[in-house]
Each structure stands twice: as C-alpha cells, then as structure tokens.
Coordinates of C-alpha atoms in Angstrom, one line a residue:
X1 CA 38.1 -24.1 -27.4
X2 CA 39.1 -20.7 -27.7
X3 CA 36.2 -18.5 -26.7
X4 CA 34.7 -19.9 -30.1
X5 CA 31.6 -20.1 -27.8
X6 CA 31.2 -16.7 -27.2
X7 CA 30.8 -17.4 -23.5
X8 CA 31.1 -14.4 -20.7
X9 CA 33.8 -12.2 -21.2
X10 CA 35.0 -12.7 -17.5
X11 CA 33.8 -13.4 -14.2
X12 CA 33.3 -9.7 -13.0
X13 CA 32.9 -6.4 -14.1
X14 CA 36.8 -4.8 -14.3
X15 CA 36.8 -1.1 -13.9
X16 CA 39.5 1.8 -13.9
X17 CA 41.4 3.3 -11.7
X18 CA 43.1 6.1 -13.5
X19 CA 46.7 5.5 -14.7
X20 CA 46.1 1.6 -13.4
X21 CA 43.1 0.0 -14.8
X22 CA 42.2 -3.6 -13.2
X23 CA 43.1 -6.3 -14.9
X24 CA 41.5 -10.0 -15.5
X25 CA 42.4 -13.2 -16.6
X26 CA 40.6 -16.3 -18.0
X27 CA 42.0 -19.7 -19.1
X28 CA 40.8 -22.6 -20.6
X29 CA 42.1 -25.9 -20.2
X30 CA 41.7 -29.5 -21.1
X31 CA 40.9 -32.8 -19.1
X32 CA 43.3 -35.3 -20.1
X33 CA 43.8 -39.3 -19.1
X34 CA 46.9 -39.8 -17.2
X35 CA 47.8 -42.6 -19.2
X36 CA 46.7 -41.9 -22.8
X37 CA 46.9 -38.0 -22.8
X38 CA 43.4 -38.3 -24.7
X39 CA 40.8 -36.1 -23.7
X40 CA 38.1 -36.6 -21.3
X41 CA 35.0 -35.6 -21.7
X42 CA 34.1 -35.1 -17.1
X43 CA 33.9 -30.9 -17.3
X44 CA 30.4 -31.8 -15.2
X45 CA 32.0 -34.2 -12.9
X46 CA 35.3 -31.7 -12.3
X47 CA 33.5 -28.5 -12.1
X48 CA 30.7 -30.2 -9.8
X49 CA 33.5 -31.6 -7.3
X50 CA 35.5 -28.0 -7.9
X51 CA 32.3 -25.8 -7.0
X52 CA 32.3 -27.3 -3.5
X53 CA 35.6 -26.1 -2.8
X54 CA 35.3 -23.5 0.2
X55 CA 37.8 -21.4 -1.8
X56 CA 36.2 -21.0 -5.3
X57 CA 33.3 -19.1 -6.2
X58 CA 30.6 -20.4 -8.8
X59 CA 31.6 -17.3 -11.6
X60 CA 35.0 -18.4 -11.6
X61 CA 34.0 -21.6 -13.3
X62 CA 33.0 -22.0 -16.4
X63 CA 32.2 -24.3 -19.7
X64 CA 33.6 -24.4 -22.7
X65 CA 32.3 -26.0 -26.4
X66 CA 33.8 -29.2 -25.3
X67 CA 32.8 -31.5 -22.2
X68 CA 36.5 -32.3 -22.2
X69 CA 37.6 -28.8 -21.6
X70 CA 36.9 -26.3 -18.4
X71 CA 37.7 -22.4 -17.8
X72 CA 38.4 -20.1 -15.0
X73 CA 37.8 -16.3 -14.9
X74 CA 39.4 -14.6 -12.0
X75 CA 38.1 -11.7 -10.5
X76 CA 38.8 -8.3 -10.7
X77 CA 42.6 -7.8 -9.9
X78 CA 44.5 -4.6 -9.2
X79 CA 47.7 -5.7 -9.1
X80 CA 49.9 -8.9 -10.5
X81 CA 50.4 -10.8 -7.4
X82 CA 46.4 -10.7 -7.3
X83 CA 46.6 -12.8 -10.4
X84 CA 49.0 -14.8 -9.7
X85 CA 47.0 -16.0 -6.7
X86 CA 43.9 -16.2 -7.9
X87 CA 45.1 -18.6 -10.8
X88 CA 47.1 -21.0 -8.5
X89 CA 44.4 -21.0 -6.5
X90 CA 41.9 -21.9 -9.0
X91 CA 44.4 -24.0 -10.9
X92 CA 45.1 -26.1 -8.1
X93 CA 41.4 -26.6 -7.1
X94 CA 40.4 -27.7 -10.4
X95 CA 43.5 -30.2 -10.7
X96 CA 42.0 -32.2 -7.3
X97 CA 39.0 -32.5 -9.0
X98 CA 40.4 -33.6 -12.1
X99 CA 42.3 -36.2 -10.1
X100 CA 39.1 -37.1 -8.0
X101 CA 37.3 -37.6 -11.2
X102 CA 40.0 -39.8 -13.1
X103 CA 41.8 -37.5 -15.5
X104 CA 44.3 -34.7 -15.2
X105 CA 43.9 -30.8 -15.7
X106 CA 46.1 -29.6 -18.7
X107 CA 47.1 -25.7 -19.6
X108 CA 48.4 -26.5 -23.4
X109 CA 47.2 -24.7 -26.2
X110 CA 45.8 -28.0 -28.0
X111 CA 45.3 -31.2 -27.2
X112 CA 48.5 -33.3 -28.2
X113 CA 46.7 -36.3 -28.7
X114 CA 43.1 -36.8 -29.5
X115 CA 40.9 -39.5 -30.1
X116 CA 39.5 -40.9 -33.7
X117 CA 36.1 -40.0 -33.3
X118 CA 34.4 -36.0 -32.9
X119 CA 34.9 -34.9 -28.9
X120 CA 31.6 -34.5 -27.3
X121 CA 30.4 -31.1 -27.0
X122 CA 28.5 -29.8 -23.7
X123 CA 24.8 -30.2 -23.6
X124 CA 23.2 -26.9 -24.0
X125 CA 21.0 -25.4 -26.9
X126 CA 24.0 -22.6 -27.8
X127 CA 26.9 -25.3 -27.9
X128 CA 24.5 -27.2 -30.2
X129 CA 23.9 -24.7 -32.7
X130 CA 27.6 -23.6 -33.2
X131 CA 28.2 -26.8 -33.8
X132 CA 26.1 -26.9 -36.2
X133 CA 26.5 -23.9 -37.7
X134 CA 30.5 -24.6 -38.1
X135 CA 30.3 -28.0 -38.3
X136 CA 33.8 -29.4 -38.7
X137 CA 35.6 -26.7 -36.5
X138 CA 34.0 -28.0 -33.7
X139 CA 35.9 -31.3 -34.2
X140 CA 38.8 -29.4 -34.2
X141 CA 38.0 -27.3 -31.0
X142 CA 41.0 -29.0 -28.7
X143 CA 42.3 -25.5 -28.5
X144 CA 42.9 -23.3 -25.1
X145 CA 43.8 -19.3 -24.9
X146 CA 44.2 -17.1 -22.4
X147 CA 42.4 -13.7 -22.0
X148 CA 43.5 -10.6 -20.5
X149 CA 40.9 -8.2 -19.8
X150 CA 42.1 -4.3 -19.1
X151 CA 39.7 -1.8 -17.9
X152 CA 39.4 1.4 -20.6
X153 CA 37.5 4.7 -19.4
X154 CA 35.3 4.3 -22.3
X155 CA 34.5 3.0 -25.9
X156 CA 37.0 5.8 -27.4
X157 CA 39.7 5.0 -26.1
X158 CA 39.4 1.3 -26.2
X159 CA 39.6 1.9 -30.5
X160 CA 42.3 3.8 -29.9
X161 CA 44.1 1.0 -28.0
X162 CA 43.1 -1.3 -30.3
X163 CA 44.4 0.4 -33.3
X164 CA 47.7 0.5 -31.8
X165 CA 47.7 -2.9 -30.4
X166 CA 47.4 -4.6 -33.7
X167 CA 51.3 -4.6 -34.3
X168 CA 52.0 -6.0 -31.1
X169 CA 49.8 -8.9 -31.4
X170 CA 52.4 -11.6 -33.4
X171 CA 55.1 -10.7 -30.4
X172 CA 52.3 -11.7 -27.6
X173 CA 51.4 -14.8 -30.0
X174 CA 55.3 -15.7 -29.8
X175 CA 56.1 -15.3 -26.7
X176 CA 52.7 -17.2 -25.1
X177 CA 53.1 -20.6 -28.2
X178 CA 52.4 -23.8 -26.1
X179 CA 50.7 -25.7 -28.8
X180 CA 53.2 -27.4 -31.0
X181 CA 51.5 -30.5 -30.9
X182 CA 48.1 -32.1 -32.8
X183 CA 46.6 -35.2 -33.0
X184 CA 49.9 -36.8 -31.9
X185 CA 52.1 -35.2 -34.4
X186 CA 54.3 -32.0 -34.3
X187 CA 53.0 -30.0 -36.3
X188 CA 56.0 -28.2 -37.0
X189 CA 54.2 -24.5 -35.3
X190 CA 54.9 -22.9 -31.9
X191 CA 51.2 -21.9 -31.9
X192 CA 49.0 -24.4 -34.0
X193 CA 46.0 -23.5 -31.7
X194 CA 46.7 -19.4 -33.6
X195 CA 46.4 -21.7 -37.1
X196 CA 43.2 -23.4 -36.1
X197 CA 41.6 -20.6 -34.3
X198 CA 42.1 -18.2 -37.6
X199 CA 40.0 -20.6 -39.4
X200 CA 37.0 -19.5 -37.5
X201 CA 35.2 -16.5 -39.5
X202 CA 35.6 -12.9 -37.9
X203 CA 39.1 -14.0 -36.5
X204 CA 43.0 -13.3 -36.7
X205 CA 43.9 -9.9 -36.0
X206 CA 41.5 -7.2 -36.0
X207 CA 40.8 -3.9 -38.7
X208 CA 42.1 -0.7 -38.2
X209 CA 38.8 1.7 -37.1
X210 CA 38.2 4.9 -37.4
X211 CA 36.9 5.6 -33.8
X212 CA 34.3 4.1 -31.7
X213 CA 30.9 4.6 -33.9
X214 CA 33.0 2.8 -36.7
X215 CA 33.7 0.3 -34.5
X216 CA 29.7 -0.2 -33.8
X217 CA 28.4 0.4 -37.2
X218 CA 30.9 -2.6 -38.6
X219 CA 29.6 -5.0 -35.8
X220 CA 26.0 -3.9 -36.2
X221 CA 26.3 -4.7 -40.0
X222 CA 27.9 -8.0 -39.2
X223 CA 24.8 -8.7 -36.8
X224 CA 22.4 -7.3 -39.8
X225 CA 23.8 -9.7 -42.4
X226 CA 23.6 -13.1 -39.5
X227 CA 27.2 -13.7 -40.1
X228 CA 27.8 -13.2 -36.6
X229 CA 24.5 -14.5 -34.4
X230 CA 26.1 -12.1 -30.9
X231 CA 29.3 -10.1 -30.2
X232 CA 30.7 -13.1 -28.4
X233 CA 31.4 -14.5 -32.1
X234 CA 33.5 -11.6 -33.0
X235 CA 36.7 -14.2 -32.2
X236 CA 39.3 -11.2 -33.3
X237 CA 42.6 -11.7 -31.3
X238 CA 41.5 -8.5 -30.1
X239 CA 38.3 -6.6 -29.3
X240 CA 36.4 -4.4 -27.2
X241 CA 34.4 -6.8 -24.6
X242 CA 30.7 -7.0 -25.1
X243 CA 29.9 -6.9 -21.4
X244 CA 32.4 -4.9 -19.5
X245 CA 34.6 -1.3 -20.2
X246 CA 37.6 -3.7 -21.2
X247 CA 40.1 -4.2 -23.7
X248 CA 40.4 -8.0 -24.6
X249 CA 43.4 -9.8 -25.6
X250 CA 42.6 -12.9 -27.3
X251 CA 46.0 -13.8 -29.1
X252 CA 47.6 -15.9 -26.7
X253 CA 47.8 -19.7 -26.0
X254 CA 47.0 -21.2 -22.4
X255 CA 50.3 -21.2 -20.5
X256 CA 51.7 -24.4 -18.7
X257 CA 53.1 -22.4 -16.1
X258 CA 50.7 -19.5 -14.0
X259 CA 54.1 -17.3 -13.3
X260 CA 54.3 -17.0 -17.4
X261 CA 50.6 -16.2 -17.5
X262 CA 50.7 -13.5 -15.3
X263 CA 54.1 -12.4 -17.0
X264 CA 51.8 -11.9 -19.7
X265 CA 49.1 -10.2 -17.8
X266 CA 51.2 -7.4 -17.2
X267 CA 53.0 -7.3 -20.8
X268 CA 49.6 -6.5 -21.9
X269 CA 48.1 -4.4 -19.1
X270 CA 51.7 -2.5 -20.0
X271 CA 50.6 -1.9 -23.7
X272 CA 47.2 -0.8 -23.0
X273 CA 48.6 1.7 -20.7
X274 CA 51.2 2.6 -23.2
X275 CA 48.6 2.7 -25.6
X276 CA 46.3 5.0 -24.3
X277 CA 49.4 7.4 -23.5
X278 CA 50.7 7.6 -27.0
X279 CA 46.6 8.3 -28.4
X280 CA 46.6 10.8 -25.2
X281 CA 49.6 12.5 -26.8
X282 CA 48.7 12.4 -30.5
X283 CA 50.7 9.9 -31.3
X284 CA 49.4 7.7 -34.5
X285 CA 49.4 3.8 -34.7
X286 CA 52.4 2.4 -36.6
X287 CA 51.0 2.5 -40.3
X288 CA 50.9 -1.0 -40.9
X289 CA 49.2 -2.8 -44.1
X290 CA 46.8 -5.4 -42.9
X291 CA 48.7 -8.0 -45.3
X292 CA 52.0 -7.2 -43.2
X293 CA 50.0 -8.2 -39.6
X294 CA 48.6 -11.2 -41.2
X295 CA 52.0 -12.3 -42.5
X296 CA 53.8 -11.5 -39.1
X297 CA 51.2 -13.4 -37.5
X298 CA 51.8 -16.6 -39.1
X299 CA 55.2 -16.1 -38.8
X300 CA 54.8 -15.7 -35.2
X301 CA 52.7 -19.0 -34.9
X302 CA 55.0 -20.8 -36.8
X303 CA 58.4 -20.1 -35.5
X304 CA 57.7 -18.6 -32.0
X305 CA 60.6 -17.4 -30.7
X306 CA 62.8 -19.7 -32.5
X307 CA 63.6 -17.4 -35.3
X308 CA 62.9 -14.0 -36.1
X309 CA 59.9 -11.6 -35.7
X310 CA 59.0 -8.6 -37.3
X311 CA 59.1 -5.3 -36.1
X312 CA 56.3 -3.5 -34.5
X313 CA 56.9 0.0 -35.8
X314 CA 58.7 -0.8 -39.2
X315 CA 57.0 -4.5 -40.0
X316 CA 60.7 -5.8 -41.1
X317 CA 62.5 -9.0 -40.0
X318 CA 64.7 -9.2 -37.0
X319 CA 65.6 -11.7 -34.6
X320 CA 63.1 -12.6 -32.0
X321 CA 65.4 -11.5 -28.9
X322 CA 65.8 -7.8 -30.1
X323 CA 61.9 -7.7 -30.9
X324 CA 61.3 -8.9 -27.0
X325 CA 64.2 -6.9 -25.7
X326 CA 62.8 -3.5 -27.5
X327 CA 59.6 -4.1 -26.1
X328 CA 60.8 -4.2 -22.6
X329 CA 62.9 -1.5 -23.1
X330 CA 60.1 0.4 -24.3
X331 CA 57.3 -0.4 -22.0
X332 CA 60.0 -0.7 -18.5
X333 CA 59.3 3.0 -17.6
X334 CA 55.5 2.0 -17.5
X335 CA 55.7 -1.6 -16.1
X336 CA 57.7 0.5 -12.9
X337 CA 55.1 2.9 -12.4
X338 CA 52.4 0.1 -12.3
X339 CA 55.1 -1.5 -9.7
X340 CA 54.9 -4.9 -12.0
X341 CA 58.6 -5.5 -13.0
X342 CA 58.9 -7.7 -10.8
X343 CA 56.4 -10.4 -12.1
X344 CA 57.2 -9.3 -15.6
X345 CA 61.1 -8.8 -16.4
X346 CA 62.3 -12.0 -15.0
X347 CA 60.1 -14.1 -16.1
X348 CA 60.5 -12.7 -20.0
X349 CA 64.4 -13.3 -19.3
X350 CA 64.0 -16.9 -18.4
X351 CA 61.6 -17.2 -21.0
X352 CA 63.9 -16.2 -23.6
X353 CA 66.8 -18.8 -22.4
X354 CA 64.3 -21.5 -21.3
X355 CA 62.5 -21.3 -24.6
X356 CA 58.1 -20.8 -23.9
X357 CA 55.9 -23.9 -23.9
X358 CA 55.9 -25.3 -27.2
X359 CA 59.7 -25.6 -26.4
X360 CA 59.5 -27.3 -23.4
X361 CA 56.6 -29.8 -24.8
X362 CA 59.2 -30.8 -27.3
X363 CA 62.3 -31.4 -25.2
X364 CA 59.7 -33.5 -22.9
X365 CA 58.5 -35.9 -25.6
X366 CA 62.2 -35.9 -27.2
X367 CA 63.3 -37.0 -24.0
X368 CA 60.8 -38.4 -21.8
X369 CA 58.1 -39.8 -24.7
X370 CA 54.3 -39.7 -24.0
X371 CA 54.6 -40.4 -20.5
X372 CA 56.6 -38.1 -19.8
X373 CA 55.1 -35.2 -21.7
X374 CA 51.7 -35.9 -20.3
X375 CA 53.2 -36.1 -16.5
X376 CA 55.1 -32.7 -16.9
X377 CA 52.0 -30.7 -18.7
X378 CA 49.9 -32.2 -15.1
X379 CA 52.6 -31.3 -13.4
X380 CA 53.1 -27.8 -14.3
X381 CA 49.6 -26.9 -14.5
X382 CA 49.0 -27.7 -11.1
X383 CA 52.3 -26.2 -9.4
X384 CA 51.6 -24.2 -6.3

C-alpha cells in the first residue's frame, strides 16, 4: 500500500547541492493476473527473479504490506533524465519477472479489481502487527503512491518548505489521479487511493509548524501517547523523512506512464526549490485554514482535473487548467535554472489534453472492457 508500512524512506541517502538538491523517487506497484486483473500474491517469486538481474541493485527493491504488491527506490538522482532512467530501468526489470513468474507488473493507484477474500500480507513480524493493529485497512491496502524525496540543508528549512507546500498538495493529487477504479467499480474519484489512504490515522495533509523543534515536540508526543509505534507511521502527504535530510512528497498516486512520473519529480523538486526561496526572502505561507486544504483535497481526489481546483494562494474555485497553467508560470523561471523544462512542460501540456491516468483507465474499459484495460495498464507500465 501506500507507505502505510512505514518502510525505508528510499534506497540512498539524497543530499544537497546548493541551489539543486538531489532528488529520489519510489513507487509501488501491484502484481496482477493477465487474465483476471486480480492480484497476485508472487512479490517473493518477482523480486527473487528481479534481484538477479545484472542491472538492479538489492536496495532498489523493496516489499510492501501486501505479497501482491512490490516497490522500487531509485538512487540518488541529480538531474531528471537520471530518473527517468533509473525507473525504466527498474520498471522494465521487474515487468520480466512478473511475466516469468505468471502475472503482470501494474503502476495504478489501486487495484481495479480484487478478489472476495483479505489479500495476503508479507510474512514478517512488523507487516503482522500493523495488520493487526489497523485491522480492516489492511484489506483495503490495494493502493500505490509515488514519493519524491528532495534533499533540504537541514531540519529548518524542511518546516519551512513544508509549511508552504501544504496549498500545493491538492494540485499535485490532481494532476498524479490514476485510481478511479475499486473492487471492479468506478468509484466515481480521480484519486480513490487519496480517499482510502486518508483513512489511515496521522494522514491527509499535514499541520502548519511553528519551526523545526515544533515539528519534533508534536512527533515526540505522538510517540509518547503509542498512537504512532515509529516515524514511518506518520503517513502525512507530506513530511520530513525519518532517515535522510529530505523533504517527502507523499500525495501522489503511482503513475502508468515513467515520463509523467518524472514530470512530477521535477514539479515537486520545482516547489521545494521555490519554497525555500520565498522562506529565504521572508516571504509567509499562503494563510490557509486547515478546513480549506482538507476541502481542496477531496475535491482534488474527486474530480482530478476534470473540473475545477482551488487556488493555492487565495483557496477559491477556478478551473483546473488556470490552476496548472499558473503554477507553471510561476515555477518556469526555476524549472530553467535547474535545466528541467524539458521533462516537465511538455509532458504537463499533454497531460492537460490527454487527461492523467484515471482518464485514460476509463476510456480503456469504456472502450476496450477488462481485457483491454488490464493489457494497456501492462503495457504502459513496462514501456521502454
């Protein structure tokens, strides 16, 4: 599921580099029968046949809550095309062992169809607790995210980046929605895996702090009181990582496609940077009620970019293109300096007339049925 384990927060350390901090990605995906589209529970079979690829290192591999999901953590990456190649790479690895072991690699944000009885979970004493610690939510766990990990100088300035990435989080959760499917029904959201995943406690979008001993002395108190047994179960769509001098992003389904999920790589390594400029400058986060984020978020998981989201700086409605538009606008001086608006601008065009994956998922089974739906998510997984 979702980092609802609390595993590693990557698989290296990401550091700075001044004005262009590394970046990292992780994804999670599901195994899936060709046929059915139900999940398959061979994450030991796949990641055994993937670890003896000459090409992939054991750290980039990784387990989830569920046997019938897998996850990848690519290394430290200094510039987009990095990314992008490190996730084909690992994407296509992983899909011949999928194949080899009878199912088929899937990046969707949830499972579209799922069988009647609980999904195994992996067979290890911390996947066993949480599941029974949150009992039913692990049933529900079919759900994959992406991470981006951006390197912060320190603790400080990670609060102040996540103060005034709080806004921007609904716009990310739009643009990324690939889960409009559940248990073989549309579920009538863009993002059902945001729905699902905000049901799991110390979740959704996270509080304003004051600075970076606020920070600690609220997670210390949530560790005092057991609500929270390690910092990997603070599931915030945002957060300081527990292991590394990164800022987190957490609000973002799986994409089908790794050109959109480095797209979004460098959206968010774009409002870090942006970030930590306006708190450089003394500029304050937009003053946004924490009611008004939780509202824009839902709206963002619902409708995707299929009608309107709200504003960043003001919190009012507009259509979903000027929102997308503005923030390009906005962050274009910074995505040239970082030399990324190349991997970034076009792909946020076509994504705006192509629709993003819970779009396409729809069109598919409209026009194609199961089949067909099952064959393109393969399919576009695995593209090289």
């Amino acid at each position: 599921m979702d980092a609802g384990t609390g595993t590693a927060d990557g698989g290296r350390p990401l550091e700075n580099t001044g004005d262009r901090p590394t970046v990292g990605v992780e994804e999670e995906y599901l195994l899936l029968d060709p046929d059915s589209g139900l999940p398959l529970p061979r994450v030991d079979a796949v990641r055994a046949i993937a670890g003896l690829h000459p090409a992939i290192h054991h750290d980039e591999l990784q387990n989830e809550l569920l046997q019938a999901q897998v996850e990848v953590a690519t290394p430290v990456c200094r510039d987009l095309d990095e990314v992008g190649g490190h996730l084909l790479r690992l994407r296509h690895a992983l899909a011949q062992a999928a194949e080899t072991s009878g199912c088929r690699l899937a990046a969707c944000g949830t499972a579209p169809y799922a069988p009647s009885v609980p999904p195994e979970i992996v067979d290890a004493p911390r996947y066993h607790t949480i599941r029974q610690v949150v009992s039913l939510l692990a049933d529900e766990a079919m759900i994959n995210g992406m991470h981006v990990h951006v390197a912060v100088p320190d603790p400080q300035t990670g609060v102040e980046v996540l103060n005034r990435l709080r806004p921007w989080l609904p716009v990310l959760t739009a643009l990324s929605a690939n889960s409009p499917l559940w248990y073989g029904s549309d579920t009538g959201y863009a993002s059902w895996r945001t729905v699902v995943f905000g049901r799991w406690p110390i979740s959704g979008i996270p509080p304003h702090f004051a600075d970076a001993a606020d920070y600690e002395r609220r997670i210390d108190h949530l560790l005092e009181a057991r609500l929270i047994r390690d910092r990997g179960q603070l599931y915030w769509q945002a957060r300081l990582s527990a292991k590394f001098p990164t800022v987190e992003l957490r609000a973002m389904d799986v994409q089908l496609r790794a050109d959109e999920a480095v797209m979004l790589a460098g959206l968010v390594r774009a409002l870090v940077v942006t970030a930590i400029q306006d708190a450089a400058a003394g500029r304050p986060p937009a003053p946004r009620t924490p009611e008004s984020l939780e509202g824009a978020a839902w709206h963002a998981a619902r409708y995707g970019l299929d009608d309107t989201l709200h504003d960043p700086d003001t919190g009012l409605s507009r259509p979903a293109g000027e929102i997308v538009r503005g923030m390009m606008d906005r962050l274009g001086p910074v995505l040239e300096a970082l030399g990324d608006t190349r991997a970034v601008a076009p792909l946020v065009h076509r994504l705006l007339s192509e629709g993003n994956g819970a779009d396409r998922q729809r069109r598919y089974l409209a026009e194609h049925g199961r089949p067909g739906l099952i064959a393109m998510i393969a399919a576009e997984s695995a593209a090289s």
